[in-house]
Amino acid sequence: MTCEETVGQLYEYLDSELDKRSYTKVKKHLSACHICCEKFEFEQALKNIIKAKSEIHKVREHVRENIVMQLSARHRVQSRAETSTLKSEESRKRGIFQLFQLRPAYMAAAVLLPLFITALSVYLVFFKSTDYSSPIIEGVAERHDKFISNKGFLTLAGSDLSELKKYFKEPRPSNFNIDIPGKKGSAGSFVSLPGKQSRIKENDLRFLGCKNCDLAGKKSLFVGLEKVPAKISLEMIDASGINISGLKKEQFGGRPYYFGKHKGYNIVLWKQGNTIYSLTSSIHRKELMRVANGTLYSFFE
Amino acid sequence: MKDFKGSDEELKEFEQTALEYIDSLFNVAMKMTGNREEAEDLVQETYLKMHRFSHTFMEGTNLKAWLFKILRNSFNNVYRKKTREPHEVRYDYEIEDFFLYNKTSSVQRNNGSVSEKKLNIDDYLEDEVKFALDNLPQDFREVVLYSEIEGLSYEEISDVIGCPIGTVKSRLYRARKLLQKLLWNYAKERGYLKEGSKYL
């Protein structure tokens, strides 16, 4: 067996996925060839480190108990349903309870339905309405949807010519200052002359372009970004008169972020100075907060 | 078709066995969602779905893979990507094979100058491994989780993610390369390597 053949099967060997014959061949080569052996030992050590240094999370006890309870509750409901069907022919009438002997299903419904309605309304009033829906959340999500599906959506151009050519027939890169809503005085310059790098271009975050829009009755600035393979919409509005503290909140990197969901997109919002920023994408909320906290926060300082 | 009483006992036993995988499922759920509450929700949902669809499980087949499949589907339903990229995105075209090995072993060979700090992979902490894993694209991260952390076989993984074994192998191979690149980047960022180091 040659070094090339061995190296080609190294991962399968490492994962114990080789058939006996190939396994023996590789093992034999590794014992004879110290170059391949070193490589193998390194990969093995790395695999062990990934496993060892990977935090193992265990469920909290109440979660397991919950599950066991829910499963046995389902069992009880099932068996009760079956036994009551069996017994219904022999049910005894006991005065006032005569009524309830009629149809066990109706009785169950009569009890459960008001409970269900109460639970549903509590959920709708206290949880659903404030947390996930809000005109801003919906507005940015709808816009993101349009941005993703409409190639001609962006008006002001990005700085990467090859990127621009995907979106505009005649890209016109030029230098302009964008007014960030809520920020007094001169704002950030998103676009620079051809050849120069746009300021937002770190860690695979690419700037595609921007557009002036309207959000929740105010003027907003929309910026299209891309963090391969997903697109991210950044939208900014003046914070005066807007209250986002009713949304679900999570601390990240020592800063508060608010979030919501709409149309399958994740939305993360934060307030900086007198501007409210929002990021919308299909990528994970944590990832969005990372982008906000890492790249964008300092950009907008 | 067994009689009612008999299959009830079997069902309970089946669920008992399934519950033994709760920590594995939770571990993967945590690494996919990054959030304890969401991970717990996912796991609960998985077991409820398991109960609901227990009649579809074929006895003798891989229970662990089946549970992971349910977990994965639940996860994707919540975090589903709205659009598919029209072009294939290649994350690893620049990364050579044995990337990290080459980077670290070259110093050991060259008897590098005393002022250089060697990168020893044992130096990696939980933090860095977590960061590297978190920054993998989702489909790469999940194969690494299933294979390296949870020890599923290629065949089991192919069952869970619904792709042929060849895809599992190539995805795992590319994921590992990217992981090595990320670990390397992290070492650089964290200043493990002094300025002017041969590595940079």
Short mmCIF file of C-alpha atoms in Angstrom, two decimals:
data_model
loop_
_atom_site.label_atom_id
_atom_site.label_comp_id
_atom_site.label_asym_id
_atom_site.label_seq_id
_atom_site.Cartn_x
_atom_site.Cartn_y
_atom_site.Cartn_z
CA MET A 1 0.00 0.00 0.00
CA THR A 2 1.40 3.38 -0.94
CA CYS A 3 1.47 6.50 1.17
CA GLU A 4 -1.01 8.09 -1.18
CA GLU A 5 -3.47 5.23 -0.80
CA THR A 6 -3.07 5.22 2.96
CA VAL A 7 -3.58 8.92 3.32
CA GLY A 8 -6.67 8.68 1.13
CA GLN A 9 -8.19 6.19 3.57
CA LEU A 10 -6.86 7.77 6.71
CA TYR A 11 -10.12 9.28 7.93
CA GLU A 12 -12.05 6.09 7.30
CA TYR A 13 -9.39 4.24 9.23
CA LEU A 14 -9.63 6.78 12.02
CA ASP A 15 -13.41 6.42 12.14
CA SER A 16 -13.21 2.60 12.07
CA GLU A 17 -15.18 2.48 8.88
CA LEU A 18 -12.88 0.32 6.82
CA ASP A 19 -13.50 -3.34 6.07
CA LYS A 20 -11.15 -5.77 7.74
CA ARG A 21 -8.88 -6.20 4.75
CA SER A 22 -8.34 -2.49 4.10
CA TYR A 23 -7.99 -1.87 7.81
CA THR A 24 -5.16 -4.36 8.09
CA LYS A 25 -3.41 -2.92 5.04
CA VAL A 26 -3.51 0.60 6.42
CA LYS A 27 -2.40 -0.52 9.84
CA LYS A 28 0.52 -2.33 8.32
CA HIS A 29 1.58 0.71 6.33
CA LEU A 30 1.32 2.99 9.35
CA SER A 31 3.54 0.75 11.41
CA ALA A 32 6.19 0.83 8.69
CA CYS A 33 5.96 4.43 7.48
CA HIS A 34 6.69 7.07 10.07
CA ILE A 35 5.56 9.99 7.90
CA CYS A 36 2.06 8.63 7.46
CA CYS A 37 2.07 7.48 11.05
CA GLU A 38 2.81 10.98 12.31
CA LYS A 39 -0.04 12.37 10.25
CA PHE A 40 -2.37 9.73 11.54
CA GLU A 41 -1.39 10.30 15.15
CA PHE A 42 -1.95 14.00 14.75
CA GLU A 43 -5.41 13.54 13.30
CA GLN A 44 -6.23 11.09 16.02
CA ALA A 45 -5.04 13.48 18.72
CA LEU A 46 -7.08 16.26 17.15
CA LYS A 47 -10.18 14.09 17.05
CA ASN A 48 -9.69 13.24 20.70
CA ILE A 49 -9.26 16.88 21.61
CA ILE A 50 -12.42 17.90 19.79
CA LYS A 51 -14.27 15.29 21.74
CA ALA A 52 -12.58 15.96 25.07
CA LYS A 53 -12.77 19.73 24.92
CA SER A 54 -16.31 19.74 23.66
CA GLU A 55 -18.53 20.61 26.53
CA ILE A 56 -20.89 17.78 27.20
CA HIS A 57 -24.30 19.09 28.08
CA LYS A 58 -26.66 17.11 30.23
CA VAL A 59 -30.38 17.64 30.58
CA ARG A 60 -31.69 19.07 33.78
CA GLU A 61 -33.53 16.51 35.80
CA HIS A 62 -36.91 18.23 35.54
CA VAL A 63 -36.80 17.92 31.75
CA ARG A 64 -36.48 14.19 31.93
CA GLU A 65 -39.23 14.02 34.56
CA ASN A 66 -41.47 16.19 32.43
CA ILE A 67 -41.03 13.91 29.47
CA VAL A 68 -41.73 10.80 31.53
CA MET A 69 -44.84 12.46 32.95
CA GLN A 70 -46.10 13.53 29.55
CA LEU A 71 -45.53 10.11 28.09
CA SER A 72 -47.35 8.34 30.90
CA ALA A 73 -50.16 10.87 30.72
CA ARG A 74 -50.59 9.94 27.11
CA HIS A 75 -50.64 6.31 28.09
CA ARG A 76 -53.34 6.96 30.69
CA VAL A 77 -55.49 8.88 28.24
CA GLN A 78 -55.14 6.12 25.70
CA SER A 79 -55.97 3.32 28.11
CA ARG A 80 -58.78 5.25 29.70
CA ALA A 81 -60.29 5.89 26.30
CA GLU A 82 -60.07 2.22 25.52
CA THR A 83 -61.42 0.96 28.84
CA SER A 84 -64.29 3.39 28.90
CA THR A 85 -65.33 2.22 25.47
CA LEU A 86 -65.25 -1.29 26.77
CA LYS A 87 -67.23 -0.40 29.86
CA SER A 88 -69.82 1.88 28.35
CA GLU A 89 -72.28 -0.93 27.89
CA GLU A 90 -72.12 -1.80 31.56
CA SER A 91 -72.19 1.72 33.01
CA ARG A 92 -74.33 2.10 36.08
CA LYS A 93 -76.66 5.01 36.52
CA ARG A 94 -76.07 6.93 39.69
CA GLY A 95 -78.61 9.67 40.00
CA ILE A 96 -77.06 12.98 39.21
CA PHE A 97 -74.15 11.40 37.39
CA GLN A 98 -76.57 9.79 34.97
CA LEU A 99 -75.97 12.64 32.59
CA PHE A 100 -72.23 12.08 32.37
CA GLN A 101 -72.56 8.46 31.50
CA LEU A 102 -74.00 9.31 28.15
CA ARG A 103 -70.85 9.82 26.11
CA PRO A 104 -67.43 9.91 27.76
CA ALA A 105 -66.08 11.85 24.81
CA TYR A 106 -68.56 14.67 25.29
CA MET A 107 -67.83 14.80 28.97
CA ALA A 108 -64.13 15.04 28.31
CA ALA A 109 -64.72 17.79 25.79
CA ALA A 110 -66.94 19.71 28.18
CA VAL A 111 -64.16 19.73 30.73
CA LEU A 112 -61.22 20.24 28.45
CA LEU A 113 -62.62 22.80 26.08
CA PRO A 114 -62.95 25.68 28.54
CA LEU A 115 -59.48 24.84 29.88
CA PHE A 116 -58.08 24.85 26.41
CA ILE A 117 -59.70 28.13 25.54
CA THR A 118 -58.38 29.72 28.71
CA ALA A 119 -54.89 28.40 28.07
CA LEU A 120 -54.98 29.55 24.48
CA SER A 121 -56.12 33.04 25.36
CA VAL A 122 -53.52 33.35 28.09
CA TYR A 123 -50.89 32.29 25.62
CA LEU A 124 -52.11 34.68 22.95
CA VAL A 125 -52.44 37.61 25.25
CA PHE A 126 -49.33 37.28 27.31
CA PHE A 127 -46.88 35.47 25.15
CA LYS A 128 -47.62 35.67 21.47
CA SER A 129 -48.75 39.24 21.08
CA THR A 130 -45.93 41.10 22.76
CA ASP A 131 -43.06 38.86 21.98
CA TYR A 132 -43.08 38.02 18.37
CA SER A 133 -45.34 40.38 16.60
CA SER A 134 -44.70 44.04 16.39
CA PRO A 135 -44.90 46.33 13.42
CA ILE A 136 -41.12 46.64 13.27
CA ILE A 137 -40.55 42.91 13.32
CA GLU A 138 -43.08 42.36 10.59
CA GLY A 139 -41.85 45.29 8.55
CA VAL A 140 -38.21 44.21 8.50
CA ALA A 141 -39.12 40.61 7.80
CA GLU A 142 -41.28 41.56 4.83
CA ARG A 143 -38.50 43.75 3.51
CA HIS A 144 -35.94 40.98 3.90
CA ASP A 145 -38.23 38.69 1.99
CA LYS A 146 -38.39 41.20 -0.86
CA PHE A 147 -34.65 41.74 -0.74
CA ILE A 148 -33.91 38.07 -1.08
CA SER A 149 -36.28 37.46 -3.93
CA ASN A 150 -35.90 40.67 -5.87
CA LYS A 151 -32.67 41.28 -7.65
CA GLY A 152 -33.41 44.91 -8.42
CA PHE A 153 -34.26 45.76 -4.86
CA LEU A 154 -31.15 47.70 -3.90
CA THR A 155 -30.67 51.19 -5.28
CA LEU A 156 -27.40 52.51 -3.91
CA ALA A 157 -24.44 50.44 -4.95
CA GLY A 158 -21.90 48.35 -3.11
CA SER A 159 -18.20 48.67 -3.72
CA ASP A 160 -17.37 45.22 -5.02
CA LEU A 161 -17.79 45.55 -8.77
CA SER A 162 -18.14 41.86 -9.43
CA GLU A 163 -20.74 41.70 -6.71
CA LEU A 164 -22.55 44.74 -8.09
CA LYS A 165 -22.76 43.22 -11.53
CA LYS A 166 -24.99 40.50 -10.12
CA TYR A 167 -27.49 43.10 -9.06
CA PHE A 168 -27.15 46.01 -11.43
CA LYS A 169 -26.71 46.14 -15.18
CA GLU A 170 -24.59 49.27 -14.96
CA PRO A 171 -23.01 49.54 -11.57
CA ARG A 172 -22.15 53.09 -10.61
CA PRO A 173 -19.80 52.99 -7.72
CA SER A 174 -19.35 56.39 -6.20
CA ASN A 175 -18.53 57.94 -2.96
CA PHE A 176 -21.40 58.91 -0.77
CA ASN A 177 -22.23 59.45 2.81
CA ILE A 178 -25.27 57.76 4.14
CA ASP A 179 -27.36 59.40 6.81
CA ILE A 180 -27.88 56.90 9.55
CA PRO A 181 -31.30 57.63 11.04
CA GLY A 182 -30.95 59.05 14.51
CA LYS A 183 -27.31 59.91 14.19
CA LYS A 184 -26.59 63.59 14.07
CA GLY A 185 -24.10 65.06 11.70
CA SER A 186 -22.10 63.13 9.16
CA ALA A 187 -22.78 59.46 9.16
CA GLY A 188 -20.90 56.42 7.93
CA SER A 189 -19.72 56.09 4.40
CA PHE A 190 -20.76 52.72 3.15
CA VAL A 191 -19.46 52.92 -0.32
CA SER A 192 -16.06 53.94 -1.50
CA LEU A 193 -14.41 54.49 -4.84
CA PRO A 194 -13.66 51.44 -6.95
CA GLY A 195 -10.57 49.67 -5.83
CA LYS A 196 -10.94 50.67 -2.21
CA GLN A 197 -12.38 48.28 0.31
CA SER A 198 -15.74 48.99 1.80
CA ARG A 199 -15.55 49.37 5.54
CA ILE A 200 -17.90 46.50 6.18
CA LYS A 201 -15.92 43.67 4.78
CA GLU A 202 -14.54 41.55 7.54
CA ASN A 203 -15.01 37.95 8.47
CA ASP A 204 -16.93 37.06 5.33
CA LEU A 205 -19.49 39.80 5.82
CA ARG A 206 -20.05 41.40 2.44
CA PHE A 207 -21.79 44.61 1.66
CA LEU A 208 -24.21 44.45 -1.22
CA GLY A 209 -25.89 47.82 -1.28
CA CYS A 210 -28.46 50.01 0.38
CA LYS A 211 -31.80 51.68 -0.08
CA ASN A 212 -33.89 54.31 1.63
CA CYS A 213 -37.16 52.90 2.95
CA ASP A 214 -40.01 53.47 5.33
CA LEU A 215 -40.54 51.53 8.50
CA ALA A 216 -43.24 51.94 11.13
CA GLY A 217 -44.06 55.36 9.76
CA LYS A 218 -40.48 56.58 9.83
CA LYS A 219 -37.71 56.91 7.30
CA SER A 220 -35.34 53.97 7.49
CA LEU A 221 -32.08 52.99 5.90
CA PHE A 222 -31.84 49.50 4.53
CA VAL A 223 -28.47 47.83 3.97
CA GLY A 224 -28.14 44.49 2.25
CA LEU A 225 -25.38 42.27 3.59
CA GLU A 226 -24.21 38.80 2.89
CA LYS A 227 -22.60 36.32 5.20
CA VAL A 228 -22.15 33.38 2.91
CA PRO A 229 -24.32 31.53 2.28
CA ALA A 230 -27.07 33.66 3.77
CA LYS A 231 -28.23 37.20 3.16
CA ILE A 232 -28.75 39.56 6.06
CA SER A 233 -30.84 42.70 6.05
CA LEU A 234 -29.75 45.55 8.23
CA GLU A 235 -32.32 48.24 8.75
CA MET A 236 -31.96 51.36 10.88
CA ILE A 237 -34.46 53.87 12.16
CA ASP A 238 -34.44 56.83 14.49
CA ALA A 239 -35.15 55.54 17.97
CA SER A 240 -37.29 58.42 19.21
CA GLY A 241 -40.81 57.31 19.99
CA ILE A 242 -40.05 53.65 19.40
CA ASN A 243 -40.15 51.15 22.23
CA ILE A 244 -38.64 47.73 21.68
CA SER A 245 -38.32 46.73 25.32
CA GLY A 246 -41.50 44.68 25.10
CA LEU A 247 -39.77 42.14 22.91
CA LYS A 248 -37.94 39.08 24.11
CA LYS A 249 -34.49 40.00 25.28
CA GLU A 250 -31.17 38.26 25.47
CA GLN A 251 -27.78 39.43 26.66
CA PHE A 252 -24.89 38.83 24.34
CA GLY A 253 -21.37 40.10 24.75
CA GLY A 254 -22.55 42.19 27.66
CA ARG A 255 -25.16 44.03 25.60
CA PRO A 256 -28.92 43.63 25.41
CA TYR A 257 -30.41 42.37 22.18
CA TYR A 258 -34.08 42.00 21.38
CA PHE A 259 -35.42 39.44 19.06
CA GLY A 260 -38.41 38.19 17.22
CA LYS A 261 -39.45 35.88 14.45
CA HIS A 262 -41.64 36.41 11.44
CA LYS A 263 -42.16 34.48 8.25
CA GLY A 264 -39.48 32.03 9.28
CA TYR A 265 -36.82 34.71 9.61
CA ASN A 266 -34.92 35.57 12.74
CA ILE A 267 -34.78 39.23 13.69
CA VAL A 268 -32.37 40.75 16.15
CA LEU A 269 -32.62 44.36 17.26
CA TRP A 270 -30.58 46.67 19.40
CA LYS A 271 -30.35 50.29 20.31
CA GLN A 272 -27.18 52.23 19.91
CA GLY A 273 -27.10 55.96 20.54
CA ASN A 274 -30.35 57.29 19.15
CA THR A 275 -30.71 54.64 16.48
CA ILE A 276 -32.44 51.31 16.46
CA TYR A 277 -30.73 48.68 14.36
CA SER A 278 -32.26 45.47 13.16
CA LEU A 279 -30.76 42.41 11.53
CA THR A 280 -32.99 39.98 9.67
CA SER A 281 -31.96 36.68 8.23
CA SER A 282 -32.71 33.01 8.11
CA ILE A 283 -29.48 32.26 9.93
CA HIS A 284 -29.49 31.50 13.58
CA ARG A 285 -30.20 34.23 16.07
CA LYS A 286 -26.95 33.60 17.89
CA GLU A 287 -25.03 34.07 14.69
CA LEU A 288 -26.84 37.36 14.05
CA MET A 289 -25.98 38.60 17.51
CA ARG A 290 -22.39 37.67 16.84
CA VAL A 291 -22.40 39.76 13.67
CA ALA A 292 -24.03 42.65 15.50
CA ASN A 293 -21.75 42.47 18.48
CA GLY A 294 -18.55 41.80 16.65
CA THR A 295 -18.53 43.59 13.34
CA LEU A 296 -21.31 46.10 13.33
CA TYR A 297 -21.31 47.58 16.80
CA SER A 298 -17.91 49.19 16.43
CA PHE A 299 -18.72 50.27 12.91
CA PHE A 300 -21.60 52.36 14.19
CA GLU A 301 -19.89 53.80 17.24
CA MET B 1 -51.25 -7.47 15.36
CA LYS B 2 -50.63 -8.04 19.06
CA ASP B 3 -53.43 -7.57 21.52
CA PHE B 4 -53.81 -4.28 23.29
CA LYS B 5 -52.29 -5.19 26.60
CA GLY B 6 -49.21 -6.80 25.13
CA SER B 7 -48.24 -3.91 22.91
CA ASP B 8 -48.73 -1.43 25.74
CA GLU B 9 -46.01 -3.16 27.73
CA GLU B 10 -43.74 -3.23 24.73
CA LEU B 11 -44.38 0.43 24.10
CA LYS B 12 -43.34 1.31 27.63
CA GLU B 13 -40.19 -0.72 27.27
CA PHE B 14 -39.44 0.90 23.95
CA GLU B 15 -39.84 4.36 25.47
CA GLN B 16 -37.65 3.40 28.40
CA THR B 17 -34.85 2.47 26.02
CA ALA B 18 -35.37 5.61 24.00
CA LEU B 19 -35.05 7.74 27.12
CA GLU B 20 -31.52 6.45 27.59
CA TYR B 21 -30.49 8.61 24.66
CA ILE B 22 -31.77 11.79 26.23
CA ASP B 23 -28.34 13.15 27.06
CA SER B 24 -27.01 12.51 23.58
CA LEU B 25 -30.01 14.19 22.03
CA PHE B 26 -29.74 17.12 24.39
CA ASN B 27 -26.04 17.51 23.75
CA VAL B 28 -26.59 17.76 20.01
CA ALA B 29 -29.60 20.01 20.47
CA MET B 30 -27.52 22.35 22.63
CA LYS B 31 -24.83 22.55 20.03
CA MET B 32 -27.35 23.22 17.31
CA THR B 33 -29.40 25.84 19.10
CA GLY B 34 -26.79 27.25 21.49
CA ASN B 35 -29.54 27.83 23.99
CA ARG B 36 -30.55 25.64 26.91
CA GLU B 37 -34.26 26.40 26.85
CA GLU B 38 -34.59 25.81 23.15
CA ALA B 39 -32.56 22.64 23.36
CA GLU B 40 -34.80 21.36 26.16
CA ASP B 41 -37.88 22.21 24.10
CA LEU B 42 -36.43 20.38 21.14
CA VAL B 43 -35.70 17.28 23.18
CA GLN B 44 -39.19 17.25 24.70
CA GLU B 45 -40.72 17.66 21.29
CA THR B 46 -38.59 14.82 19.98
CA TYR B 47 -39.86 12.41 22.61
CA LEU B 48 -43.46 13.42 22.09
CA LYS B 49 -43.10 12.89 18.37
CA MET B 50 -41.44 9.60 19.09
CA HIS B 51 -44.51 8.57 21.02
CA ARG B 52 -46.83 9.76 18.32
CA PHE B 53 -44.94 7.94 15.59
CA SER B 54 -43.81 4.95 17.57
CA HIS B 55 -45.93 2.72 15.38
CA THR B 56 -43.80 3.72 12.37
CA PHE B 57 -40.55 2.62 13.98
CA MET B 58 -39.34 -0.68 12.58
CA GLU B 59 -38.15 -2.98 15.31
CA GLY B 60 -34.55 -4.02 14.87
CA THR B 61 -33.55 -0.81 13.13
CA ASN B 62 -31.39 1.83 14.68
CA LEU B 63 -33.32 3.61 17.43
CA LYS B 64 -30.62 6.17 18.13
CA ALA B 65 -30.46 7.23 14.47
CA TRP B 66 -34.27 7.39 14.33
CA LEU B 67 -34.41 9.68 17.36
CA PHE B 68 -31.70 11.92 15.92
CA LYS B 69 -33.66 12.08 12.70
CA ILE B 70 -36.73 13.30 14.56
CA LEU B 71 -34.66 15.82 16.48
CA ARG B 72 -33.07 17.08 13.31
CA ASN B 73 -36.42 17.47 11.56
CA SER B 74 -37.83 19.41 14.48
CA PHE B 75 -34.77 21.64 14.47
CA ASN B 76 -34.99 22.26 10.73
CA ASN B 77 -38.68 23.12 10.96
CA VAL B 78 -37.83 25.99 13.24
CA TYR B 79 -34.57 27.13 11.72
CA ARG B 80 -35.24 26.22 8.10
CA LYS B 81 -33.40 28.25 5.50
CA LYS B 82 -35.88 30.19 3.47
CA THR B 83 -33.93 30.22 0.23
CA ARG B 84 -31.46 27.86 -1.33
CA GLU B 85 -28.36 29.44 -2.84
CA PRO B 86 -28.41 28.93 -6.61
CA HIS B 87 -24.67 28.42 -6.86
CA GLU B 88 -22.64 25.92 -4.93
CA VAL B 89 -20.77 27.57 -2.14
CA ARG B 90 -17.33 26.21 -1.56
CA TYR B 91 -15.89 26.89 1.84
CA ASP B 92 -12.76 24.88 1.68
CA TYR B 93 -11.12 25.35 -1.67
CA GLU B 94 -8.06 26.98 -0.18
CA ILE B 95 -7.44 24.50 2.57
CA GLU B 96 -4.86 21.85 1.98
CA ASP B 97 -5.03 18.36 3.45
CA PHE B 98 -3.56 17.94 6.92
CA PHE B 99 -3.68 21.70 7.25
CA LEU B 100 -3.15 21.96 10.96
CA TYR B 101 -0.62 19.17 11.04
CA ASN B 102 1.48 20.95 8.45
CA LYS B 103 1.28 24.22 10.32
CA THR B 104 2.30 22.80 13.64
CA SER B 105 4.84 20.25 12.64
CA SER B 106 6.96 22.54 10.49
CA VAL B 107 8.43 24.22 13.54
CA GLN B 108 9.24 20.97 15.20
CA ARG B 109 11.15 19.97 12.14
CA ASN B 110 13.01 23.23 11.65
CA ASN B 111 14.22 23.60 15.25
CA GLY B 112 12.68 27.04 15.13
CA SER B 113 14.22 29.92 17.02
CA VAL B 114 13.73 30.03 20.74
CA SER B 115 11.57 33.15 20.67
CA GLU B 116 8.79 31.45 18.72
CA LYS B 117 5.99 29.91 20.64
CA LYS B 118 4.97 26.54 19.34
CA LEU B 119 1.35 25.82 18.72
CA ASN B 120 0.47 22.73 20.58
CA ILE B 121 -2.97 21.42 19.89
CA ASP B 122 -3.26 20.41 23.51
CA ASP B 123 -3.35 24.09 24.29
CA TYR B 124 -6.77 24.40 22.80
CA LEU B 125 -9.40 25.10 25.38
CA GLU B 126 -13.11 24.39 25.46
CA ASP B 127 -13.73 27.93 24.37
CA GLU B 128 -11.83 27.60 21.16
CA VAL B 129 -13.22 24.24 20.18
CA LYS B 130 -16.71 25.58 20.80
CA PHE B 131 -16.02 28.67 18.73
CA ALA B 132 -14.64 26.63 15.86
CA LEU B 133 -17.60 24.25 15.92
CA ASP B 134 -20.10 27.09 16.16
CA ASN B 135 -18.60 28.77 13.14
CA LEU B 136 -18.91 25.81 10.89
CA PRO B 137 -21.78 25.98 8.44
CA GLN B 138 -24.69 24.04 9.81
CA ASP B 139 -24.45 21.00 7.57
CA PHE B 140 -20.74 20.68 8.34
CA ARG B 141 -21.27 21.15 12.04
CA GLU B 142 -23.90 18.49 12.25
CA VAL B 143 -21.79 15.78 10.60
CA VAL B 144 -18.92 16.59 12.94
CA LEU B 145 -21.30 16.41 15.91
CA TYR B 146 -22.79 13.11 14.86
CA SER B 147 -19.47 11.54 13.96
CA GLU B 148 -16.87 12.90 16.34
CA ILE B 149 -18.95 13.80 19.36
CA GLU B 150 -21.73 11.26 19.29
CA GLY B 151 -19.80 8.49 17.56
CA LEU B 152 -22.41 7.60 14.97
CA SER B 153 -21.22 5.48 12.07
CA TYR B 154 -21.26 6.79 8.50
CA GLU B 155 -24.26 4.60 7.82
CA GLU B 156 -26.14 5.91 10.84
CA ILE B 157 -25.32 9.47 9.84
CA SER B 158 -26.50 8.86 6.31
CA ASP B 159 -29.76 7.61 7.78
CA VAL B 160 -30.15 10.63 10.04
CA ILE B 161 -29.41 13.30 7.45
CA GLY B 162 -30.97 11.45 4.56
CA CYS B 163 -27.95 11.50 2.26
CA PRO B 164 -25.86 8.73 0.68
CA ILE B 165 -22.79 7.50 2.55
CA GLY B 166 -20.53 9.06 -0.08
CA THR B 167 -21.96 12.45 0.77
CA VAL B 168 -21.42 11.82 4.47
CA LYS B 169 -17.78 10.93 3.87
CA SER B 170 -17.04 13.92 1.69
CA ARG B 171 -18.92 16.31 3.93
CA LEU B 172 -17.07 15.05 6.97
CA TYR B 173 -13.76 15.34 5.18
CA ARG B 174 -14.46 18.93 4.14
CA ALA B 175 -15.84 19.79 7.56
CA ARG B 176 -12.69 18.57 9.22
CA LYS B 177 -10.53 20.64 6.92
CA LEU B 178 -12.57 23.73 7.65
CA LEU B 179 -12.50 22.99 11.35
CA GLN B 180 -8.72 22.85 11.25
CA LYS B 181 -8.63 26.17 9.43
CA LEU B 182 -10.90 27.74 12.03
CA LEU B 183 -8.84 26.41 14.90
CA TRP B 184 -5.78 27.84 13.24
CA ASN B 185 -7.44 31.22 12.74
CA TYR B 186 -8.45 31.21 16.33
CA ALA B 187 -4.92 30.49 17.46
CA LYS B 188 -3.71 33.45 15.43
CA GLU B 189 -6.43 35.78 16.73
CA ARG B 190 -5.90 34.75 20.26
CA GLY B 191 -2.26 35.67 19.97
CA TYR B 192 -0.93 32.21 20.52
CA LEU B 193 1.50 33.07 17.84
CA LYS B 194 3.90 35.91 18.39
CA GLU B 195 4.17 38.59 15.76
CA GLY B 196 6.80 37.81 13.23
CA SER B 197 6.26 34.15 13.79
CA LYS B 198 7.08 31.85 10.95
CA TYR B 199 3.49 30.59 11.00
CA LEU B 200 1.83 33.84 10.10
#
